[in-house]
C-alpha positions as a printed Julia matrix, in Angstrom:
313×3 Matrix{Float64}:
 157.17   96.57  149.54
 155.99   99.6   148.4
 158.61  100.02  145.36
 156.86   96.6   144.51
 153.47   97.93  144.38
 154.21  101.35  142.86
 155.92   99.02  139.91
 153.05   96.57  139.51
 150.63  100.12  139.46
 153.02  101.76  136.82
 152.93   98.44  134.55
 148.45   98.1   134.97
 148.73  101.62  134.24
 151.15  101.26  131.09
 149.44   97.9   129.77
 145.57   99.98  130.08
 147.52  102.71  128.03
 148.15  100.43  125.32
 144.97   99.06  125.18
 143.52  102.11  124.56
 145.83  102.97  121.86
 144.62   99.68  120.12
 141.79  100.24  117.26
 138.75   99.19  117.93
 137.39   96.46  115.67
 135.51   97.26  112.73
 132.51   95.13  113.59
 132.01   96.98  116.65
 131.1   100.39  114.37
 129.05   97.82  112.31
 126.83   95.77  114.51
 123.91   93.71  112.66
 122.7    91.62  115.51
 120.09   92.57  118.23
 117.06   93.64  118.67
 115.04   96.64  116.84
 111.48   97.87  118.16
 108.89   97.17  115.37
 105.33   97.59  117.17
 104.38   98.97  120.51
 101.75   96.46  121.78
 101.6    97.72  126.08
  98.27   96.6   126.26
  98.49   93.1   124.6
 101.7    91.91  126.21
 101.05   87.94  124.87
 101.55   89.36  121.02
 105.23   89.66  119.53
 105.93   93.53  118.72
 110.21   93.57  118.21
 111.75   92.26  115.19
 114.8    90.08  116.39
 117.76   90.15  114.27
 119.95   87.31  116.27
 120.04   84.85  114.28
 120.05   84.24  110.36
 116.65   85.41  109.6
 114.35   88.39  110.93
 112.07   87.27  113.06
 109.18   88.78  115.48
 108.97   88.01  119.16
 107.75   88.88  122.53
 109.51   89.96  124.96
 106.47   90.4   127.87
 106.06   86.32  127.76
 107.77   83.58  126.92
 107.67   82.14  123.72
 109.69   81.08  120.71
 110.35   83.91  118.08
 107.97   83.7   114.51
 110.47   82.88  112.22
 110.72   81.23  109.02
 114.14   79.13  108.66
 115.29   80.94  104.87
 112.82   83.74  104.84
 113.11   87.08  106.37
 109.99   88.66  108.4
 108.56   91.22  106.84
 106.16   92.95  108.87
 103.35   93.42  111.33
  99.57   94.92  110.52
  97.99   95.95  113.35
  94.6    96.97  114.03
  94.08  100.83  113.38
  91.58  101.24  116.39
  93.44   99.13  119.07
  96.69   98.65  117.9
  96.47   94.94  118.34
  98.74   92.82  116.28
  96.61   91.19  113.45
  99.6    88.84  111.43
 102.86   88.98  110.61
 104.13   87.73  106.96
 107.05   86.59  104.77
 107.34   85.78  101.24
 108.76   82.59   99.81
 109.47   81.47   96.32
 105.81   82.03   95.63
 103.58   82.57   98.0
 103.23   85.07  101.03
 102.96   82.94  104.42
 100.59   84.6   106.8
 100.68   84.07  110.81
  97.59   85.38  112.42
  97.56   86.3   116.16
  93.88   87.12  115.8
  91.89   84.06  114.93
  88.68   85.77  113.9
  90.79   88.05  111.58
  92.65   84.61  110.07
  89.04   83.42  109.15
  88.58   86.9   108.06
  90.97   87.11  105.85
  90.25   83.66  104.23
  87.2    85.29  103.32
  89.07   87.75  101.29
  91.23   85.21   99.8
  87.98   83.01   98.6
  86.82   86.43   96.65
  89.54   86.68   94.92
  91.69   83.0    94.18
  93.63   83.62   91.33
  95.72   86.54   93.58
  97.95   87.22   95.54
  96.09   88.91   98.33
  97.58   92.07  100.9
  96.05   93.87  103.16
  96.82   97.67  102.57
  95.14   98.81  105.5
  91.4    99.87  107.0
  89.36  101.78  109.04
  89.08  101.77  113.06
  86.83   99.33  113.13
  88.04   96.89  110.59
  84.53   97.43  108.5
  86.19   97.71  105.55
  89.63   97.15  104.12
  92.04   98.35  101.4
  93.26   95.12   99.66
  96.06   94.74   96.89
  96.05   91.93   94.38
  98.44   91.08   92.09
  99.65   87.78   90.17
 102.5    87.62   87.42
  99.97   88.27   84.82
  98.41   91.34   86.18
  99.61   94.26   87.9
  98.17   95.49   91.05
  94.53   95.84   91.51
  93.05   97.63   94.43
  89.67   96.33   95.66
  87.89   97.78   98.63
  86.43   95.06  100.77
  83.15   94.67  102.74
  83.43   92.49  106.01
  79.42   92.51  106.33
  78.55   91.94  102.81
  81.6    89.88  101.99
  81.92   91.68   99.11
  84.87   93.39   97.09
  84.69   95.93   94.85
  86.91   97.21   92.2
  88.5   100.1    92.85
  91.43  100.35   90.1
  92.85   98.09   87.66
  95.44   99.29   85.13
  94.67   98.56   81.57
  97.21   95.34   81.17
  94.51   93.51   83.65
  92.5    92.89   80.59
  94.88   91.07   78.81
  95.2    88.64   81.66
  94.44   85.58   78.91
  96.72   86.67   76.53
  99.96   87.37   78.93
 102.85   85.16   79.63
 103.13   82.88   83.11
 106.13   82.92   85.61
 106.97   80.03   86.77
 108.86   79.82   90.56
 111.79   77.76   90.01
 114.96   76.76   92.38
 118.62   75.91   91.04
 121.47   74.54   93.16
 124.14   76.76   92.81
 128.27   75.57   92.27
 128.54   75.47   96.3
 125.24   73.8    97.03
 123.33   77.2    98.12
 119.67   76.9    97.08
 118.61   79.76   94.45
 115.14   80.87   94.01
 114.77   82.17   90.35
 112.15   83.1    88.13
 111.29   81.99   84.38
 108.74   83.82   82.39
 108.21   81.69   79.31
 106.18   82.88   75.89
 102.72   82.56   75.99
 101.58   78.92   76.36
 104.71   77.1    76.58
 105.65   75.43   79.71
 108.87   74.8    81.36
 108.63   71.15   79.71
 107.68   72.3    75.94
 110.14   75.17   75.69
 113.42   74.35   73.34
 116.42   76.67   73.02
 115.23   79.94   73.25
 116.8    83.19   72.63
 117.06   84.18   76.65
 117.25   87.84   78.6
 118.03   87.99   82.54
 116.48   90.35   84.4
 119.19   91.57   86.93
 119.61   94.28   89.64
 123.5    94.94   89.94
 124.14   97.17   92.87
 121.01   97.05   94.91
 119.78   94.31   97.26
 116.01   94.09   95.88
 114.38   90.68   95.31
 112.7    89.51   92.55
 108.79   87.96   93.18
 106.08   86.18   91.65
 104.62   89.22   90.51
 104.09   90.75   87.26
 107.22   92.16   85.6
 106.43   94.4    82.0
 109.93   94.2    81.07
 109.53   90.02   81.44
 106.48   90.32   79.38
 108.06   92.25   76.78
 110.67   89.85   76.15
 108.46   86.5    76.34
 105.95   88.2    73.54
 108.47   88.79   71.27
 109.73   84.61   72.12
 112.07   85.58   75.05
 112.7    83.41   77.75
 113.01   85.5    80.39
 114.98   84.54   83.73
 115.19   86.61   87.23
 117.2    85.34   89.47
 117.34   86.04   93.67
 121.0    85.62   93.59
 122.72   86.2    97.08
 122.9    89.78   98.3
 119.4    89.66   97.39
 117.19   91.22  100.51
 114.58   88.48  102.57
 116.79   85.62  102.87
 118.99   86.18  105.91
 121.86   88.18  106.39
 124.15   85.81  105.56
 122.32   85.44  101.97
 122.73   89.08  101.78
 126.03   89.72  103.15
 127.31   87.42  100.04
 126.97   89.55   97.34
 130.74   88.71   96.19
 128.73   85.46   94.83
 126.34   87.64   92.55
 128.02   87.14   89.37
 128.37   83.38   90.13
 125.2    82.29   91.32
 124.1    84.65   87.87
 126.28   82.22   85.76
 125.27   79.23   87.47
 121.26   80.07   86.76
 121.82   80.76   82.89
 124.09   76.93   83.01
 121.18   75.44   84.47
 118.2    77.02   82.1
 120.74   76.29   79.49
 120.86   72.43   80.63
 117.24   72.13   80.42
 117.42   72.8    76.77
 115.19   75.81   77.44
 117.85   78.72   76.68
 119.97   78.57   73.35
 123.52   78.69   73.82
 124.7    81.59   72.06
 121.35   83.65   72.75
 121.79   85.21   75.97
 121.15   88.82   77.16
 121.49   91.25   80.03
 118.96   93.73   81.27
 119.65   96.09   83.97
 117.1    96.74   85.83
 118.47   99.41   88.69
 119.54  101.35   85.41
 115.72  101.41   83.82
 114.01  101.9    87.46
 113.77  105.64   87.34
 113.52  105.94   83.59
 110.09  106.84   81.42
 108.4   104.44   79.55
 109.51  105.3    76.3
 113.54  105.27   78.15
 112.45  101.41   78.88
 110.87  100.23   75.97
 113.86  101.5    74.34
 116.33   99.73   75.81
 113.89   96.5    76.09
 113.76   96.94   72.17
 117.98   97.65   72.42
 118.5    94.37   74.18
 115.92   92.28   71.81
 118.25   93.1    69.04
 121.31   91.96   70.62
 120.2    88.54   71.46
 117.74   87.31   68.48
């Protein structure tokens, strides 16, 4: 009996050897799902303050009540403002094609904010931050025709007032528009692109134009409706000018991101489809690398804006 347990001992023992010999899995080293703390919120336990990573897409939830997790089914979660006097979450946000998709936790500052919105319609409106007693707040507002603006804004006046605008604002009339587009790529994955078109032609009226992409190729940044100078560059001089959120792009998921392998194809499948709506000539396509420009000057950039103009008229 006890030459039959001494064996079955010696084999656990020699099996738990060789499981500890055994390499661990690379995705243990690498883990991407669970939970990271975003916002500290003790004292308002019904508001969301992790960023939950479980699924797909970020999200925020709570994890002092029950309730489902703010979440957007493509779109990642961006962030949390919080008041600077209490530390009460105010909203959370993500940004879509277009638009940036608000969820207020604070009625009275959702009305608030609607406010700031109605002073300024034409932009894209974001809350920068304000003082302890949310008198007065820092706003940004930007559109693809004009480059951030910074307003300071009044919550007992309802009134904003300018603080900076860079000189481009004034040509607001005379700049080209980005239109928010979406192109099925070879597989059937939804792509959100971009198309900046020469001043006062539309999507519809525009025929066979000489065409640059605007491309990162090694990091994960997103493109937005937002005002681009290299974009405008190109559509004054009669550019069509295409950015596309191809996957390994960041804020869509981590699958989205995880498949950057697909880069170069979901790429080629945008130009196909500009190039089916009779928009982009054939033979008139360009590349513009935008991680390579990022850290340059502005005479680097207009340089090798003018560069790429040559190659594709």
């Amino acid at each position: 009996m006890k030459t039959r347990v001494s064996f079955f001992i010696s084999l656990l023992l020699l099996a738990f050897s060789a499981c500890q010999r055994l390499p661990m899995p690379a995705e243990a080293f690498f883990q991407q799902d669970g939970i990271v703390p975003d916002s500290f919120a003790a004292d308002f336990p019904d508001f969301p303050f992790v960023v939950v990573t479980a699924h797909d897409t970020a999200a925020f939830a709570s994890l002092q009540k029950e309730q489902d997790a703010l979440r957007s089914w493509r779109y990642d979660i961006e962030g949390i403002f919080c008041s600077a006097e209490t530390g009460k979450p105010l909203f959370s946000s993500f940004t879509t094609r277009q638009y940036r998709v608000h969820h207020f936790y604070d009625k009275d500052f959702g009305n608030l904010f609607g406010r700031i919105q109605a002073c300024l319609p034409q932009y894209q409106v974001r809350i920068l931050r304000s003082d302890k007693q949310t008198n007065h707040l820092l706003i940004e507002a930007t559109n693809d025709r004009t480059p951030a603006s910074y307003y300071s804004y009044d919550v007992d006046s309802n009134f904003v007032s300018l603080l900076h605008a860079p000189s481009q604002a004034r040509l607001y009339k005379r700049l080209a528009r980005t239109y928010p587009v979406t192109f099925p790529a070879r597989d059937g994955q939804e792509i959100d692109a971009y198309l900046t078109l020469p001043h006062h032609q539309t999507p519809e009226e525009a025929h066979h134009l000489p065409t640059v992409v605007l491309r990162h190729s090694t990091s994960t940044q997103r493109h937005y409706w937002e005002y681009s100078p290299e974009a405008q560059f190109y559509a004054s001089r009669g550019c069509a000018v295409l950015q596309i959120n191809a996957r390994g792009s960041s804020g869509y998921g981590k699958e989205f991101l995880s498949a950057s392998s697909l880069r170069e194809k979901d790429i080629e499948d945008g130009i196909a489809w500009i190039q089916s709506k009779g928009i982009a000539a054939s033979q008139k396509v360009a590349f513009h690398n935008l991680d390579e420009t990022k850290a340059r000057d502005i005479t680097q950039r207009i340089s090798l804006c003018e560069k790429t103009l040559q190659s594709v008229k």
